mmCIF file of C-alpha atoms in Angstrom:
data_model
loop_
_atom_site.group_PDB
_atom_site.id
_atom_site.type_symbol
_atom_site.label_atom_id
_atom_site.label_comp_id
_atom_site.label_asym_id
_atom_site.label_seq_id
_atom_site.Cartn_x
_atom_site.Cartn_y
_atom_site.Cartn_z
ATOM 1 C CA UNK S 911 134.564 70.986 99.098
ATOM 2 C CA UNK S 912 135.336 74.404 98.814
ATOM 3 C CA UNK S 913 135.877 76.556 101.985
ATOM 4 C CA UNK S 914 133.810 79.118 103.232
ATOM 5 C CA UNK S 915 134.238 79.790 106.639
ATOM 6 C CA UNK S 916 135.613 83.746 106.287
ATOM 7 C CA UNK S 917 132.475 84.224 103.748
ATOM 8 C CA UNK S 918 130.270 82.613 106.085
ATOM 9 C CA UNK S 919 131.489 84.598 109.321
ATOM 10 C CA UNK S 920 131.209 87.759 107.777
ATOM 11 C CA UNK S 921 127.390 86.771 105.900
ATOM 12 C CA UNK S 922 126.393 85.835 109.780
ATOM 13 C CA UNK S 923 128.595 89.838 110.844
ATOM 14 C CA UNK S 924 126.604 91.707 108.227
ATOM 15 C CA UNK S 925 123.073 90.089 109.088
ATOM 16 C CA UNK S 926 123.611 91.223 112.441
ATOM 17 C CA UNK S 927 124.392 94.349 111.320
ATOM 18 C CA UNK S 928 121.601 94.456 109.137
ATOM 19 C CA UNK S 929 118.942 93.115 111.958
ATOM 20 C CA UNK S 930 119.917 96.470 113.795
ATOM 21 C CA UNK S 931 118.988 98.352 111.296
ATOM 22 C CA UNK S 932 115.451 99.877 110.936
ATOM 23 C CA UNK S 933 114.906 99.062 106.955
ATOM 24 C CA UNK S 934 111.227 99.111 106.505
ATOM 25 C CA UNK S 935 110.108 99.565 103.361
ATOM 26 C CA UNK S 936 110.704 102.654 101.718
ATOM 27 C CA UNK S 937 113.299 103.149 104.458
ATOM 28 C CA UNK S 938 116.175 100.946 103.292
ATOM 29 C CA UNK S 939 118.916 103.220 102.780
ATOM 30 C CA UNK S 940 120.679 103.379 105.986
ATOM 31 C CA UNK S 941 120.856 99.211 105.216
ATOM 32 C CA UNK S 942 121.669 99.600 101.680
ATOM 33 C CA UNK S 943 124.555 101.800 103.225
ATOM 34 C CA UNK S 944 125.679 99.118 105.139
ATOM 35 C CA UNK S 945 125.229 96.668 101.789
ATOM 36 C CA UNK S 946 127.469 99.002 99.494
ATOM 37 C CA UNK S 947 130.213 99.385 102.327
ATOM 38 C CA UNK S 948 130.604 95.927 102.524
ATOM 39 C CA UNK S 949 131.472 95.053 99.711
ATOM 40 C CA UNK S 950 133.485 97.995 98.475
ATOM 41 C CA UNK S 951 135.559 96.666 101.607
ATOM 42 C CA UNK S 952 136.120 94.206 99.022
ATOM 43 C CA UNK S 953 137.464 96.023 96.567
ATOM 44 C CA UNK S 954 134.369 95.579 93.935
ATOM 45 C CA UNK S 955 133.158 98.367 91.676
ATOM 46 C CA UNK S 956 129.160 98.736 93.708
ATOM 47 C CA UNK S 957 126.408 100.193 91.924
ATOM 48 C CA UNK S 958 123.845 102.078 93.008
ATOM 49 C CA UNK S 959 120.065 103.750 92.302
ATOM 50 C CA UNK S 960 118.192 104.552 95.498
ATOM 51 C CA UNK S 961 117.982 102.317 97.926
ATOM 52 C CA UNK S 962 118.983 99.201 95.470
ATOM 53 C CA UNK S 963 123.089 97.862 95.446
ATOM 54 C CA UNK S 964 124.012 95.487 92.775
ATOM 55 C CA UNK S 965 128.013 94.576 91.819
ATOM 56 C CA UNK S 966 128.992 92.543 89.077
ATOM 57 C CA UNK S 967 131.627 89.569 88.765
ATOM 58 C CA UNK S 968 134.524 90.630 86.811
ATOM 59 C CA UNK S 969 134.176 92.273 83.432
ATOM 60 C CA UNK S 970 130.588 91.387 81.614
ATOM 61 C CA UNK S 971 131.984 88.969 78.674
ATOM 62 C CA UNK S 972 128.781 89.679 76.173
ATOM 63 C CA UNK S 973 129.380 85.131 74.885
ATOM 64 C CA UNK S 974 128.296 84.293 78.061
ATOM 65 C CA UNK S 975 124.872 83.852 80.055
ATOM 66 C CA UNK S 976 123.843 86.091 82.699
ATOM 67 C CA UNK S 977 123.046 84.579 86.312
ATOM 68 C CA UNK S 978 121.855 87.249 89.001
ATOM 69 C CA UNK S 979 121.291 86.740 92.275
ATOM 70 C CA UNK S 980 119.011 88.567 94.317
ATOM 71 C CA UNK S 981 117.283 89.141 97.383
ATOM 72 C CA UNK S 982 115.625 92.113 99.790
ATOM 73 C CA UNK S 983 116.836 94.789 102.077
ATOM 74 C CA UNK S 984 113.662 95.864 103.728
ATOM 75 C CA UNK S 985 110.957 94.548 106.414
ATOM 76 C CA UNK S 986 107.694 94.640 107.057
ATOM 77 C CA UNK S 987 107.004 96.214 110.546
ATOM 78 C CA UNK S 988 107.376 94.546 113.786
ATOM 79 C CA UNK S 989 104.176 93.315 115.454
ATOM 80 C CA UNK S 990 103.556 94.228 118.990
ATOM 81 C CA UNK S 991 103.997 90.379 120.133
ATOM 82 C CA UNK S 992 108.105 90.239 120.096
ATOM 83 C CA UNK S 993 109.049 89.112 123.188
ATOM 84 C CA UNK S 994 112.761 90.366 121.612
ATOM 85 C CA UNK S 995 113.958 93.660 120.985
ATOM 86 C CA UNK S 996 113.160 93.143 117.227
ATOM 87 C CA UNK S 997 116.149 95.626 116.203
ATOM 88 C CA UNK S 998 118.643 94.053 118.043
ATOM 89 C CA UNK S 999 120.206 90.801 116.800
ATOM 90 C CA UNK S 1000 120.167 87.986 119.823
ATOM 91 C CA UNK S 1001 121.992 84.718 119.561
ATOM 92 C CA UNK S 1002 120.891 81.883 121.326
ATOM 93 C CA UNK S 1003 121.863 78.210 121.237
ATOM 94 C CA UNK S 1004 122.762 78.493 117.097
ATOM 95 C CA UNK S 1005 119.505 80.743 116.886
ATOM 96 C CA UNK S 1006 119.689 84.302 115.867
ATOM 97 C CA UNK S 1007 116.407 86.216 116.253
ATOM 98 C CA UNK S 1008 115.699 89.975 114.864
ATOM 99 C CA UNK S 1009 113.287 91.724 112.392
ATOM 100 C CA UNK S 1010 114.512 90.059 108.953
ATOM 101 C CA UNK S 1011 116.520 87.675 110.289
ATOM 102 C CA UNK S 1012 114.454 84.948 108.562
ATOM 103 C CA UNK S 1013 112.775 87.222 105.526
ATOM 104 C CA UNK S 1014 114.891 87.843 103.938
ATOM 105 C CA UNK S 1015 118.107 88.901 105.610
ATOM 106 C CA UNK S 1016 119.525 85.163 105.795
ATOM 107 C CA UNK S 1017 119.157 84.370 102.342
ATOM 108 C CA UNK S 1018 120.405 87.942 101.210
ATOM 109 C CA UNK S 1019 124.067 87.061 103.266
ATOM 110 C CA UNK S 1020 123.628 83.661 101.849
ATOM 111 C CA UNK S 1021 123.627 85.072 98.400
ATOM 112 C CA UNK S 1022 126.411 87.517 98.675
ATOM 113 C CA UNK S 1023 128.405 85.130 100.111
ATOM 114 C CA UNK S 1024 128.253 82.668 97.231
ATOM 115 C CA UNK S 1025 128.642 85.596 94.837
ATOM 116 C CA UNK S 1026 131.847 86.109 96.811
ATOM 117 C CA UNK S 1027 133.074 81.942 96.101
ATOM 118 C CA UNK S 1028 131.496 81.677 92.706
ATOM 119 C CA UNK S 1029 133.729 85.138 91.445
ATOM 120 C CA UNK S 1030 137.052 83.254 93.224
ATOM 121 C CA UNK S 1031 136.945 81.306 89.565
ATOM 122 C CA UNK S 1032 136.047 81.566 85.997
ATOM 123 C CA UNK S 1033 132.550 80.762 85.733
ATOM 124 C CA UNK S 1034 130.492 79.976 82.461
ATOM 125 C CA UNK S 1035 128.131 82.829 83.010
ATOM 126 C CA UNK S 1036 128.246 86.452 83.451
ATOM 127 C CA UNK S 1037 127.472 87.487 87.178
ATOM 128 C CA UNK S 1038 125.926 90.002 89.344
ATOM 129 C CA UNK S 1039 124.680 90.345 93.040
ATOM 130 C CA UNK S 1040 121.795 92.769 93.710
ATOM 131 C CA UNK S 1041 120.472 93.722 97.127
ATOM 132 C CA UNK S 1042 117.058 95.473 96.340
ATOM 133 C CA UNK S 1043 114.536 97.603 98.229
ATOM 134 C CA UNK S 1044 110.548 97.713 98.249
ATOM 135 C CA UNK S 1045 110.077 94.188 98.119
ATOM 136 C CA UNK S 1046 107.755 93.998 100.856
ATOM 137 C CA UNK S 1047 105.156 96.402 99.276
ATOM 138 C CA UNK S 1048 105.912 95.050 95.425
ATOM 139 C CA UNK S 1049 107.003 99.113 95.270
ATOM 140 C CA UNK S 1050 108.154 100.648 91.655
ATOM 141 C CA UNK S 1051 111.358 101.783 93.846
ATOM 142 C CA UNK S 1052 112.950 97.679 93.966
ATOM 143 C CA UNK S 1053 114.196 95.390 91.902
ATOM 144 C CA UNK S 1054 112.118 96.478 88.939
ATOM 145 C CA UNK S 1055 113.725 99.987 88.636
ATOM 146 C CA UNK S 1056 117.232 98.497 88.261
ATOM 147 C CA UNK S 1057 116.194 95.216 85.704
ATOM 148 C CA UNK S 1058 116.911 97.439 82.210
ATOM 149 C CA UNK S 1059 119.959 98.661 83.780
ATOM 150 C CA UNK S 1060 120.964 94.961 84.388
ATOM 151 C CA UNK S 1061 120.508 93.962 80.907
ATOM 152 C CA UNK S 1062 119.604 91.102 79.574
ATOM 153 C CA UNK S 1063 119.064 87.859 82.166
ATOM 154 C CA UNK S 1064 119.211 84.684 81.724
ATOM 155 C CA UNK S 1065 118.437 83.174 85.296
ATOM 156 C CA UNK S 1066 117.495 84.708 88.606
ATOM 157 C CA UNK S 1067 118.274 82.836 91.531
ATOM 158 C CA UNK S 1068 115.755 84.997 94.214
ATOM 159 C CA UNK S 1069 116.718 84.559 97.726
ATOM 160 C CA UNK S 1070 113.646 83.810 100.008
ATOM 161 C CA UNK S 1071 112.917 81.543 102.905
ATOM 162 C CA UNK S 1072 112.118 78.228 101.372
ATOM 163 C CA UNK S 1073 114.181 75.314 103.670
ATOM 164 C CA UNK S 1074 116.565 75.396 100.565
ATOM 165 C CA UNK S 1075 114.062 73.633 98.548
ATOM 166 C CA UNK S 1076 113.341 74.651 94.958
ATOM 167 C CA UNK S 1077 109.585 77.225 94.441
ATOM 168 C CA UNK S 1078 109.977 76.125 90.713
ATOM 169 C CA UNK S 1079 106.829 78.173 90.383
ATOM 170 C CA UNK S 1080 104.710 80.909 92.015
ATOM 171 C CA UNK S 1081 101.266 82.181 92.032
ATOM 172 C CA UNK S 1082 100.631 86.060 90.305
ATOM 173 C CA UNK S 1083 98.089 88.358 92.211
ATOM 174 C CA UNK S 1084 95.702 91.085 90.179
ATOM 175 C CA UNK S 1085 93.131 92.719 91.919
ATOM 176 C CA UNK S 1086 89.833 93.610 90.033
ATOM 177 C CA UNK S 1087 88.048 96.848 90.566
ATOM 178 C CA UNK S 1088 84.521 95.797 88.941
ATOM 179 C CA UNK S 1089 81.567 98.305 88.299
ATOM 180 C CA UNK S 1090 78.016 97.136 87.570
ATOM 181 C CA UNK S 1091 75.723 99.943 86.428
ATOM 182 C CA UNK S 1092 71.800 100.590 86.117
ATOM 183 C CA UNK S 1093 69.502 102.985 86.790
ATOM 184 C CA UNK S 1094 68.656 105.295 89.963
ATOM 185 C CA UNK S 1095 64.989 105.416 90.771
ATOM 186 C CA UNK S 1096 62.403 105.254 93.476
ATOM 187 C CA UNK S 1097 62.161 101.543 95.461
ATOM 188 C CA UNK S 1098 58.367 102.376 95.978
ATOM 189 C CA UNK S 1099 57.626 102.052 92.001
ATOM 190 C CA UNK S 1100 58.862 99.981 89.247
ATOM 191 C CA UNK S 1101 61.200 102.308 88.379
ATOM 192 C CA UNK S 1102 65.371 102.637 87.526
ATOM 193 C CA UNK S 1103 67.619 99.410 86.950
ATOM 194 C CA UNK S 1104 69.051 97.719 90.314
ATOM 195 C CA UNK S 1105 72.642 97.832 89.614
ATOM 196 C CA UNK S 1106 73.235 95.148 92.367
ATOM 197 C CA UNK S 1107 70.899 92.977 89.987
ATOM 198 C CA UNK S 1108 73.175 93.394 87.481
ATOM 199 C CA UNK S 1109 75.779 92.380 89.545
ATOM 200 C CA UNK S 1110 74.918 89.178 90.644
ATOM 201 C CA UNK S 1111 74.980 87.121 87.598
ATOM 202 C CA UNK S 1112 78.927 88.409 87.242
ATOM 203 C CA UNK S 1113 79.166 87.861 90.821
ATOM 204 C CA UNK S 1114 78.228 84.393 90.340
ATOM 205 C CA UNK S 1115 80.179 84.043 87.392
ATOM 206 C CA UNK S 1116 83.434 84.663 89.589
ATOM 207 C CA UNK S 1117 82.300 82.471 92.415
ATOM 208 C CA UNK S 1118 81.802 79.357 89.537
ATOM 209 C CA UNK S 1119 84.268 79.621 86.277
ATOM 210 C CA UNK S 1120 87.081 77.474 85.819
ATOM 211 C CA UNK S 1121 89.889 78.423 83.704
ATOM 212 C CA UNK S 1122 90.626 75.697 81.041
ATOM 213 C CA UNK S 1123 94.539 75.646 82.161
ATOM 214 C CA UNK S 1124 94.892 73.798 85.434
ATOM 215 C CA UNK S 1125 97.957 73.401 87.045
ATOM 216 C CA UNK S 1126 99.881 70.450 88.074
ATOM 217 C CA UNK S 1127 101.446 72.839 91.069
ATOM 218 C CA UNK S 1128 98.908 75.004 91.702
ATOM 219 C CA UNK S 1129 95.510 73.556 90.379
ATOM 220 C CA UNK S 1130 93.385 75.834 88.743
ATOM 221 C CA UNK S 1131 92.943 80.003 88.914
ATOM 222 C CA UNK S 1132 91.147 80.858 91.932
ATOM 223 C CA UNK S 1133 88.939 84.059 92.055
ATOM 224 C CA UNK S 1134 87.038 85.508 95.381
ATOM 225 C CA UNK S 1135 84.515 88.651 95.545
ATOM 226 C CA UNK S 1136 85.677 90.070 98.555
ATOM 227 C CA UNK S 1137 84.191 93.825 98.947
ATOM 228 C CA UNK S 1138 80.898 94.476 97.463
ATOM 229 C CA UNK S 1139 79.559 98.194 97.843
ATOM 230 C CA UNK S 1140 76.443 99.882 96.622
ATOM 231 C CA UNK S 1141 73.350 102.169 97.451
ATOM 232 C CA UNK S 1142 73.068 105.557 99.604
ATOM 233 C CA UNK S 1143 69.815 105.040 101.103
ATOM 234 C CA UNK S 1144 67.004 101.987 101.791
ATOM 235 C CA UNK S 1145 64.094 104.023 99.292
ATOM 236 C CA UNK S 1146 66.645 104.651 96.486
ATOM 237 C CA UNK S 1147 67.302 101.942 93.526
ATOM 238 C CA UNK S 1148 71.111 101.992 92.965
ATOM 239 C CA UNK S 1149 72.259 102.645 90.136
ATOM 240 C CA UNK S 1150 75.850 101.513 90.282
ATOM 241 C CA UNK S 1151 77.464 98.342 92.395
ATOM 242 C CA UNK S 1152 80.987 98.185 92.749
ATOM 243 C CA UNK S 1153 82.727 95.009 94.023
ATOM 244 C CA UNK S 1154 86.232 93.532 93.937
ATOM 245 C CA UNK S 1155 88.188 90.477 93.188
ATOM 246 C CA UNK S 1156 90.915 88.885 94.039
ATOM 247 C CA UNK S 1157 92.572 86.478 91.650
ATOM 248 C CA UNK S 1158 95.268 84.202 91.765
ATOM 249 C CA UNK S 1159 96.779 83.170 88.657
ATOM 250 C CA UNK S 1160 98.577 79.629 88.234
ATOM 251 C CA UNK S 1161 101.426 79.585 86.008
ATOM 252 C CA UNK S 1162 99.466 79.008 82.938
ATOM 253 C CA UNK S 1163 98.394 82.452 82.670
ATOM 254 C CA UNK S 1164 99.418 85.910 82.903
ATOM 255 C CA UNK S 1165 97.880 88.930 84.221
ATOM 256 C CA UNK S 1166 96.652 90.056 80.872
ATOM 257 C CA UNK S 1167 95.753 87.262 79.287
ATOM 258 C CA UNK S 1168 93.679 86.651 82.623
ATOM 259 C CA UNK S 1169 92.149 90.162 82.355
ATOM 260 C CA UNK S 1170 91.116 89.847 78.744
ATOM 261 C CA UNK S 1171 89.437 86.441 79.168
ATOM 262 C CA UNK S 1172 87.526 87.633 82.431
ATOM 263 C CA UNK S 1173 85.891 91.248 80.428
ATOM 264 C CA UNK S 1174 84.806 89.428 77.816
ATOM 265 C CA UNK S 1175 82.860 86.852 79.527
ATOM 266 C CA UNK S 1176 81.155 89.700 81.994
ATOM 267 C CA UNK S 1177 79.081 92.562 81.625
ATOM 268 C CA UNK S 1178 80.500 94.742 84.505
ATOM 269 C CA UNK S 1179 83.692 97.150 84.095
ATOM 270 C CA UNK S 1180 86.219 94.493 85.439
ATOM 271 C CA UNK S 1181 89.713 96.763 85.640
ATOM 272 C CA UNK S 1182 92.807 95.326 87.290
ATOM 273 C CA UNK S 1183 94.085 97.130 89.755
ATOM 274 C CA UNK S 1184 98.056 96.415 88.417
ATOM 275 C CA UNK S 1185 99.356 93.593 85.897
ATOM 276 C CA UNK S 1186 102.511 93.601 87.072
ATOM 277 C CA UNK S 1187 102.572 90.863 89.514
ATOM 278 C CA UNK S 1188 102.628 87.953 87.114
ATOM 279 C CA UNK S 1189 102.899 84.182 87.999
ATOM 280 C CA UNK S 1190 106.385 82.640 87.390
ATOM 281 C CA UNK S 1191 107.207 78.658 86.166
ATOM 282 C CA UNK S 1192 110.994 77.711 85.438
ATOM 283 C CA UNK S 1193 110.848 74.276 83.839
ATOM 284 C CA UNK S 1194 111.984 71.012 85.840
ATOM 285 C CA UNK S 1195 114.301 70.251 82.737
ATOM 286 C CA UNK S 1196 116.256 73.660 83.255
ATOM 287 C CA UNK S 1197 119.776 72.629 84.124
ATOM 288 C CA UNK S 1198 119.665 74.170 87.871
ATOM 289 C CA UNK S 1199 116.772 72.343 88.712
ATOM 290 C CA UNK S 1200 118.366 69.285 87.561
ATOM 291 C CA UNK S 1201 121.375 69.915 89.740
ATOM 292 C CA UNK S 1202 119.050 70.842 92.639
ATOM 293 C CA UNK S 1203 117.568 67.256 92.032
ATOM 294 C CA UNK S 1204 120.769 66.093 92.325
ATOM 295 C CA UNK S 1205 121.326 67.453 95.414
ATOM 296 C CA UNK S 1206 118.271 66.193 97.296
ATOM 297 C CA UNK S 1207 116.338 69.053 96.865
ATOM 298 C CA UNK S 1208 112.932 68.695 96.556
ATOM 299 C CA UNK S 1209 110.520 71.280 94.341
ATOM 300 C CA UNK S 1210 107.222 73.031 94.647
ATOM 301 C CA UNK S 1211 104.823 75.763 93.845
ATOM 302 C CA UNK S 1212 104.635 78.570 95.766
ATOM 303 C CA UNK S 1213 101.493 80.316 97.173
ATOM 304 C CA UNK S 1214 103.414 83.703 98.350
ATOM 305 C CA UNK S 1215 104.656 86.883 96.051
ATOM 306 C CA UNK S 1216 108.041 88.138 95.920
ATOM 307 C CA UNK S 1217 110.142 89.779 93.620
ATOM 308 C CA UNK S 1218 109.688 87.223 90.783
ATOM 309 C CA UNK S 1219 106.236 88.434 90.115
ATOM 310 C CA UNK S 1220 108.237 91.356 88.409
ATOM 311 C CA UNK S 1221 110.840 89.829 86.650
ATOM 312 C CA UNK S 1222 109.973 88.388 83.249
ATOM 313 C CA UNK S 1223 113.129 86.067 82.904
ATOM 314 C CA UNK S 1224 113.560 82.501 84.178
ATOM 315 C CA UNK S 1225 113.749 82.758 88.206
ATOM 316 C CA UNK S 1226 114.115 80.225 90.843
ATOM 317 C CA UNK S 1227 112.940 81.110 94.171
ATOM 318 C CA UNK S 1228 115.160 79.322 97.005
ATOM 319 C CA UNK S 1229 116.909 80.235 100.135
ATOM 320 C CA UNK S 1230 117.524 79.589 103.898
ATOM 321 C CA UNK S 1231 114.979 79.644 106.538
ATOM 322 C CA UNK S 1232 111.226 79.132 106.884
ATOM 323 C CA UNK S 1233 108.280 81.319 105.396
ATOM 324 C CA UNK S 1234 106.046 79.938 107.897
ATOM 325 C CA UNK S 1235 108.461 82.859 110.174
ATOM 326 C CA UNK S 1236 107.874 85.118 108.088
ATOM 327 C CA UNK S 1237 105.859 87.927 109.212
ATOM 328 C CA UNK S 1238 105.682 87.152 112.511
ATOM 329 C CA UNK S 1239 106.700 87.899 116.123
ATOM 330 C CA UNK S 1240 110.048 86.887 117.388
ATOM 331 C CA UNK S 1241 111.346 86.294 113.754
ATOM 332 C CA UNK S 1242 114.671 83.784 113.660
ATOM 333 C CA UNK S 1243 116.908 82.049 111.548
ATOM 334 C CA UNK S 1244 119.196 78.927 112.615
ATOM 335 C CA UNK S 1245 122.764 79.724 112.130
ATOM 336 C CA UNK S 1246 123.345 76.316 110.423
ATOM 337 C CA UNK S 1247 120.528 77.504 107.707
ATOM 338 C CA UNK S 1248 122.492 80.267 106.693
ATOM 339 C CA UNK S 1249 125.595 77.780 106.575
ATOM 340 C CA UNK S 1250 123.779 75.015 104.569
ATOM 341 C CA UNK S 1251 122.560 77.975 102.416
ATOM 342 C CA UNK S 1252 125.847 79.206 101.201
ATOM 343 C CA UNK S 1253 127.026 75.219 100.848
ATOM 344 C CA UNK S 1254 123.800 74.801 98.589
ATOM 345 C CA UNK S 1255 123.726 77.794 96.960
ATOM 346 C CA UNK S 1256 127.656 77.205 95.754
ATOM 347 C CA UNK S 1257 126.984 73.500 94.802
ATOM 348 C CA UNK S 1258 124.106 74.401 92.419
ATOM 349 C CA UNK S 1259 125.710 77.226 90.919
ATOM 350 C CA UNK S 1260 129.119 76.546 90.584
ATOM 351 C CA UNK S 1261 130.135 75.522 86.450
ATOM 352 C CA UNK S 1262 126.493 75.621 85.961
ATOM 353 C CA UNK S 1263 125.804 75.428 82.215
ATOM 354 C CA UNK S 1264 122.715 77.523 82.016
ATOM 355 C CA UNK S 1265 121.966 77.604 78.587
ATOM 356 C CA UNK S 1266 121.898 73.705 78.271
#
């Protein structure tokens, strides 16, 4: 087995480091700072466009695949429950606890520090680290505003808090803004066209279609009406009801495909918010899950976005720690996680054919 104890002790430095900085979203540069430094201490030639780092492996040899690795600089805010100083990185008993410790600070280290093994030897695949911004919020600042500079990719490995087992598949989010119109008039004649009358068979519609596609993962598309809005006063007949959906999309679908299905089968305006956060599915044949497999890990679908919804390549989501900590107060990650992580990470990656 290879060693990685320096890469490891300087993944579990940098986290610290990065735990003490404030890096909410939006506000990731001081961290990115800290990102970039790093490894030009290293001696690598480090990219940059706002608040996003990414370095590659050597020179890009155009034969080969390209495998990126990435995961998040910035945080959501710290609830009021800590019982920790959330921007100051406490060890205790193996546990380090600190705002991003767990999302997704550990699996960023844990990435970078495999980049740093997997470059020690020629690889069969092109290679490249990125440590992106906006995450959190899904912002137009991230990941996404670096992808055409990256070029073509083959395979994303996307660091998030999964126990180091294998989200071979995620669910996409769109957001419908619906619009159901009629006709103002008085509510003490038979006059105008109730638009919330007209609403209610669409309304209904959401609340009972099934998609065709169902998912072995996932099951099938789920839609809820969860904000329904309409009339100014109790005498006047509305004449437009507004009400919005939220729909999750297995990987069977995406976004626009969803979108044109649902419009034609309603007779409200039904506009999505944003396509862009797509459901993702990398196939259990692909040749990292297969070594994954191999390694005892175990695969599912997972019900929470991240940066895959954006990417349109083949992605894994994996990484140390627990998104059941996400989010919440007195965020931690087990130093062993981050040390199993890096182990894992190299394993899976390391001569990985991943065009076979």
């Amino acid at each position: 087995m290879i060693e990685y104890q320096q890469e490891y002790d300087e993944a579990v430095a940098l986290l610290k480091q990065l735990i003490s900085i404030k890096s909410l979203s939006r506000e990731e540069e001081e961290a990115a700072d800290a990102m970039e430094s790093y490894l030009q201490s290293k001696g690598l030639d480090v990219n940059r466009k706002g608040n996003n780092v990414w370095v590659w492996s050597g020179q890009k040899d155009p034969s080969k695949p390209v495998l990126l690795l990435n995961s998040h600089l910035d945080t959501v805010k710290a609830s009021s429950k800590w019982t920790y100083e959330p921007f100051s990185p406490t060890l205790e008993k193996g546990v380090l606890y600190g705002l991003g410790s767990n999302d997704a600070g550990g699996p960023l280290v844990s990435l970078m520090a495999t980049f740093l093994l997997l470059s020690k030897s020629e690889q069969p695949f092109n290679l490249v680290f990125a440590a992106t911004a906006e995450e959190e919020i899904s912002g137009i600042n991230g990941v996404s505003s670096i992808l055409d500079e990256l070029g073509n990719i083959d395979l994303g490995i996307i660091g998030e808090p999964t126990l180091m087992q294998m989200a071979v598949a995620e669910k996409g989010l769109m957001v419908l803004d619906c619009t159901a119109k009629g006709k103002a008039g008085h509510a003490a004649r038979n006059e105008g066209l109730n638009a919330i009358y007209e609403a209610l068979a669409d309304i209904e519609w959401f609340r009972t279609y099934q998609f065709p596609e169902v998912s072995d993962l996932f099951g099938p598309v789920k839609m809820s009406v969860t904000q329904v809005n309409a009339g100014s006063q109790h005498n006047v007949v509305p004449d437009t009801c507004s009400f919005v959906v939220d729909v999750r999309l297995n990987e069977k679908y995406s976004n626009k495909e969803a979108a044109k299905l649902i419009q034609a089968q309603v007779k409200c305006d039904a506009v999505p918010r944003s396509t862009r956060l797509n459901s993702s599915y990398i196939p259990l044949e692909h040749p990292v899950v297969k070594r994954g497999i191999e390694l005892g890990r175990e695969y599912y679908g997972s019900p929470t976005t991240s940066d895959q919804a954006v990417m349109s390549f083949t992605t894994l989501k994996m990484g140390p720690g627990d998104s059941a900590r996400s989010h919440t107060a007195d965020e931690y990650i087990k130093l062993d996680e981050i040390k199993e992580g890096i182990h894992l990470y190299y394993e899976m990656l390391n001569n990985l054919n991943i065009r076979s």
